[in-house]
Amino acid sequence: MAQDRPEADAVAYESLDQLKAIAAKGPAIVYFHADWCPTCRATMVSLRGRWPEIQPGITLVIADYDAETELKARFGVTYQNTYVQVDRNADKLVVWNGGGIEALNTRPQFDY
């Protein structure tokens, strides 16, 4: 039940091992962000301002779209402002583009 989950968290992507450790603990979503992308910048402002609205328990892992080429290839990501929900093994479950807070609250599949 969502009320039993800890507050949502956001961390910078560091490594696949880090992502696997996060995913093993609960719902993890990778957000591919690019500093040069106006939509990504607006999304980050919205996320900061509306963070308390995000479903409890989610960990948003923010990955640099330009730098994380191996991670993009792993998930088949070809566009910035893309979200990838991963399972407990950090394998791709659901992929979507954009949508901000509303998408974070409706697109992920929570089975753990």
XYZ file of N, CA and C in Angstrom:
336
model
N 0.842 -1.174 0.000
C 0.000 0.000 0.000
C 0.890 1.241 0.000
N 0.541 2.245 -0.786
C 1.381 3.433 -0.965
C 1.690 4.133 0.349
N 0.754 4.144 1.288
C 0.981 4.839 2.551
C 2.098 4.196 3.369
N 2.389 2.928 3.121
C 3.426 2.225 3.857
C 4.812 2.427 3.249
N 4.880 3.040 2.090
C 6.153 3.248 1.408
C 6.836 4.511 1.916
N 8.170 4.527 1.856
C 8.887 5.759 2.215
C 8.624 6.837 1.168
N 8.964 8.064 1.498
C 8.803 9.161 0.544
C 9.612 8.876 -0.717
N 9.176 9.465 -1.827
C 9.921 9.349 -3.077
C 11.310 9.961 -2.892
N 12.255 9.459 -3.669
C 13.628 9.941 -3.577
C 14.159 10.166 -4.990
N 15.160 11.003 -5.127
C 15.827 11.237 -6.407
C 17.326 11.205 -6.182
N 18.026 10.500 -7.067
C 19.479 10.390 -6.981
C 20.063 10.491 -8.384
N 21.313 10.878 -8.466
C 22.019 10.903 -9.745
C 22.501 9.497 -10.079
N 22.401 9.128 -11.346
C 22.910 7.838 -11.799
C 24.431 7.842 -11.705
N 24.972 6.774 -11.116
C 26.420 6.630 -10.984
C 26.946 5.405 -11.715
N 26.205 4.294 -11.615
C 26.668 3.054 -12.235
C 25.509 2.067 -12.315
N 25.698 1.042 -13.133
C 24.680 0.004 -13.226
C 24.548 -0.733 -11.894
N 25.659 -0.938 -11.205
C 25.593 -1.586 -9.889
C 24.749 -0.765 -8.921
N 24.913 0.548 -8.950
C 24.099 1.426 -8.101
C 22.621 1.272 -8.452
N 22.303 1.289 -9.757
C 20.914 1.153 -10.194
C 20.336 -0.187 -9.751
N 21.110 -1.256 -9.888
C 20.645 -2.578 -9.461
C 20.365 -2.602 -7.959
N 21.219 -1.971 -7.170
C 21.015 -1.927 -5.715
C 19.746 -1.152 -5.370
N 19.515 -0.050 -6.060
C 18.306 0.748 -5.822
C 17.073 -0.047 -6.216
N 17.116 -0.670 -7.399
C 15.965 -1.416 -7.909
C 15.636 -2.621 -7.035
N 16.646 -3.222 -6.437
C 16.410 -4.379 -5.572
C 15.602 -4.005 -4.334
N 15.644 -2.726 -3.966
C 14.945 -2.263 -2.760
C 13.513 -1.812 -3.018
N 13.187 -1.488 -4.282
C 11.836 -1.005 -4.562
C 11.738 -0.339 -5.916
N 10.597 0.256 -6.216
C 10.350 0.845 -7.533
C 11.395 1.898 -7.913
N 12.026 1.679 -9.065
C 13.051 2.598 -9.561
C 12.718 3.001 -10.987
N 12.888 4.279 -11.258
C 12.637 4.826 -12.584
C 13.845 5.660 -12.973
N 14.396 5.373 -14.149
C 15.517 6.150 -14.668
C 14.944 7.258 -15.545
N 15.385 8.481 -15.305
C 14.978 9.625 -16.122
C 16.189 10.101 -16.901
N 16.122 10.037 -18.237
C 17.210 10.492 -19.095
C 17.029 11.972 -19.376
N 17.917 12.759 -18.807
C 17.846 14.219 -18.805
C 19.030 14.782 -19.587
N 18.788 15.868 -20.326
C 19.877 16.572 -21.011
C 19.807 18.044 -20.629
N 20.930 18.601 -20.207
C 20.959 20.009 -19.795
C 20.578 20.959 -20.922
N 20.859 20.581 -22.163
C 20.572 21.443 -23.310
C 19.111 21.369 -23.755
N 18.349 20.453 -23.200
C 16.960 20.213 -23.609
C 16.012 21.121 -22.820
N 15.304 22.054 -23.480
C 14.389 22.942 -22.760
C 13.274 22.179 -22.042
N 12.801 21.107 -22.648
C 11.749 20.309 -22.014
C 12.275 19.640 -20.748
N 13.493 19.120 -20.819
C 14.100 18.488 -19.639
C 14.296 19.501 -18.518
N 14.755 20.692 -18.872
C 14.948 21.728 -17.850
C 13.618 22.086 -17.199
N 12.567 22.224 -17.992
C 11.243 22.534 -17.439
C 10.746 21.388 -16.563
N 11.023 20.157 -16.984
C 10.624 18.994 -16.188
C 11.316 19.007 -14.834
N 12.606 19.321 -14.810
C 13.339 19.354 -13.543
C 12.781 20.430 -12.613
N 12.428 21.586 -13.150
C 11.822 22.648 -12.335
C 10.499 22.153 -11.759
N 9.699 21.501 -12.590
C 8.412 20.975 -12.133
C 8.597 19.903 -11.059
N 9.542 18.999 -11.288
C 9.793 17.944 -10.303
C 10.197 18.532 -8.957
N 11.079 19.520 -8.989
C 11.512 20.145 -7.725
C 10.337 20.813 -7.016
N 9.518 21.513 -7.768
C 8.414 22.259 -7.173
C 7.253 21.406 -6.712
N 7.100 20.236 -7.335
C 5.937 19.402 -7.030
C 6.327 18.036 -6.463
N 7.564 17.902 -5.992
C 8.064 16.607 -5.523
C 7.138 15.909 -4.525
N 6.529 16.605 -3.574
C 5.660 15.915 -2.615
C 4.466 15.204 -3.261
N 4.142 15.545 -4.505
C 3.015 14.916 -5.192
C 3.362 13.550 -5.782
N 4.648 13.223 -5.880
C 5.055 11.954 -6.482
C 4.723 10.810 -5.537
N 4.284 9.700 -6.136
C 3.925 8.527 -5.344
C 5.045 8.140 -4.384
N 4.704 7.848 -3.153
C 5.715 7.375 -2.206
C 6.368 6.087 -2.709
N 7.613 5.900 -2.347
C 8.313 4.661 -2.657
C 9.130 4.677 -3.926
N 8.860 5.610 -4.821
C 9.602 5.685 -6.079
C 10.992 6.268 -5.827
N 11.999 5.677 -6.472
C 13.309 6.316 -6.536
C 13.530 6.708 -7.990
N 13.677 7.997 -8.226
C 13.954 8.518 -9.554
C 15.468 8.641 -9.695
N 16.021 7.918 -10.652
C 17.456 7.914 -10.892
C 17.698 8.775 -12.132
N 18.347 9.903 -11.954
C 18.508 10.864 -13.039
C 19.824 10.592 -13.767
N 19.699 10.237 -15.056
C 20.860 9.893 -15.875
C 21.084 10.964 -16.938
N 22.337 11.284 -17.178
C 22.710 12.254 -18.208
C 22.542 11.600 -19.583
N 21.629 12.130 -20.374
C 21.322 11.553 -21.685
C 22.563 11.446 -22.573
N 23.405 12.451 -22.557
C 24.573 12.463 -23.435
C 25.708 11.573 -22.930
N 25.896 11.504 -21.637
C 27.029 10.769 -21.068
C 26.774 9.273 -20.918
N 25.547 8.885 -20.662
C 25.251 7.481 -20.325
C 24.841 6.677 -21.557
N 25.770 6.544 -22.503
C 25.462 5.861 -23.760
C 25.194 4.366 -23.569
N 25.932 3.717 -22.676
C 25.704 2.289 -22.432
C 24.338 2.050 -21.803
N 23.940 2.917 -20.886
C 22.637 2.766 -20.243
C 21.517 3.006 -21.255
N 21.694 3.999 -22.119
C 20.704 4.241 -23.182
C 20.566 3.007 -24.065
N 21.689 2.419 -24.448
C 21.654 1.230 -25.301
C 20.978 0.063 -24.586
N 21.254 -0.096 -23.312
C 20.652 -1.188 -22.528
C 19.133 -1.131 -22.581
N 18.585 0.088 -22.524
C 17.134 0.252 -22.483
C 16.526 0.647 -23.824
N 17.348 0.844 -24.848
C 16.833 1.239 -26.154
C 16.335 2.670 -26.198
N 16.904 3.523 -25.371
C 16.480 4.924 -25.305
C 17.147 5.713 -26.430
N 16.337 6.451 -27.187
C 16.857 7.235 -28.310
C 16.457 8.703 -28.221
N 15.868 9.094 -27.119
C 15.322 10.445 -26.995
C 15.456 10.904 -25.555
N 15.924 12.144 -25.363
C 15.981 12.695 -24.013
C 14.559 12.895 -23.480
N 14.441 13.187 -22.194
C 13.147 13.325 -21.516
C 12.387 11.999 -21.537
N 13.147 10.910 -21.429
C 12.586 9.560 -21.429
C 12.714 8.957 -20.037
N 11.665 8.249 -19.639
C 11.625 7.546 -18.358
C 11.640 6.041 -18.627
N 12.375 5.299 -17.802
C 12.409 3.845 -17.898
C 12.205 3.280 -16.502
N 11.089 2.596 -16.304
C 10.916 1.884 -15.038
C 11.624 0.548 -15.167
N 12.379 0.188 -14.137
C 13.114 -1.070 -14.140
C 12.569 -2.005 -13.063
N 12.813 -3.305 -13.276
C 12.404 -4.293 -12.282
C 13.506 -4.451 -11.240
N 13.364 -5.424 -10.372
C 14.325 -5.623 -9.281
C 15.744 -5.945 -9.770
N 15.858 -6.401 -11.026
C 17.170 -6.718 -11.598
C 17.699 -5.592 -12.477
N 17.012 -4.452 -12.461
C 17.352 -3.284 -13.287
C 17.162 -3.559 -14.772
N 16.216 -4.451 -15.091
C 15.833 -4.681 -16.479
C 14.603 -3.839 -16.790
N 14.480 -3.430 -18.035
C 13.409 -2.538 -18.474
C 12.034 -3.173 -18.290
N 11.118 -2.414 -17.667
C 9.717 -2.812 -17.544
C 8.828 -1.965 -18.443
N 8.909 -0.654 -18.268
C 8.041 0.289 -18.973
C 8.887 1.485 -19.409
N 8.639 1.975 -20.622
C 9.339 3.152 -21.138
C 8.305 4.163 -21.609
N 8.537 5.437 -21.284
C 7.667 6.488 -21.810
C 8.451 7.785 -21.927
N 7.943 8.682 -22.760
C 8.556 9.994 -22.958
C 7.679 11.059 -22.337
N 8.303 11.944 -21.569
C 7.605 13.102 -21.024
C 6.507 12.751 -20.038
N 5.727 13.763 -19.715
C 4.589 13.564 -18.830
C 4.803 14.031 -17.413
N 6.052 14.239 -17.004
C 6.343 14.785 -15.686
C 5.681 14.059 -14.531
N 5.191 14.841 -13.574
C 4.592 14.300 -12.345
C 3.421 13.376 -12.660
N 2.573 13.804 -13.582
C 1.392 13.009 -13.905
C 1.799 11.619 -14.398
N 2.789 11.554 -15.267
C 3.246 10.263 -15.769
C 3.902 9.435 -14.672
N 4.672 10.080 -13.807
C 5.295 9.336 -12.703
C 4.251 8.728 -11.778
N 3.084 9.319 -11.730
C 2.031 8.812 -10.857
C 1.076 7.853 -11.549
N 1.167 7.718 -12.877
C 0.224 6.842 -13.577
C 0.883 5.775 -14.436
N 2.071 6.006 -14.969
C 2.689 5.074 -15.913
C 3.379 3.873 -15.269
N 4.071 4.038 -14.159
C 4.794 2.884 -13.596
C 3.851 1.758 -13.184
N 4.378 0.543 -13.282
C 3.661 -0.645 -12.826
C 4.282 -1.067 -11.501
N 3.487 -1.047 -10.448
C 4.010 -1.420 -9.136
C 3.501 -2.794 -8.754
N 4.425 -3.767 -8.733
C 4.054 -5.104 -8.277
C 4.904 -5.509 -7.079
N 5.666 -4.560 -6.564
C 6.474 -4.798 -5.357
C 6.667 -3.517 -4.627
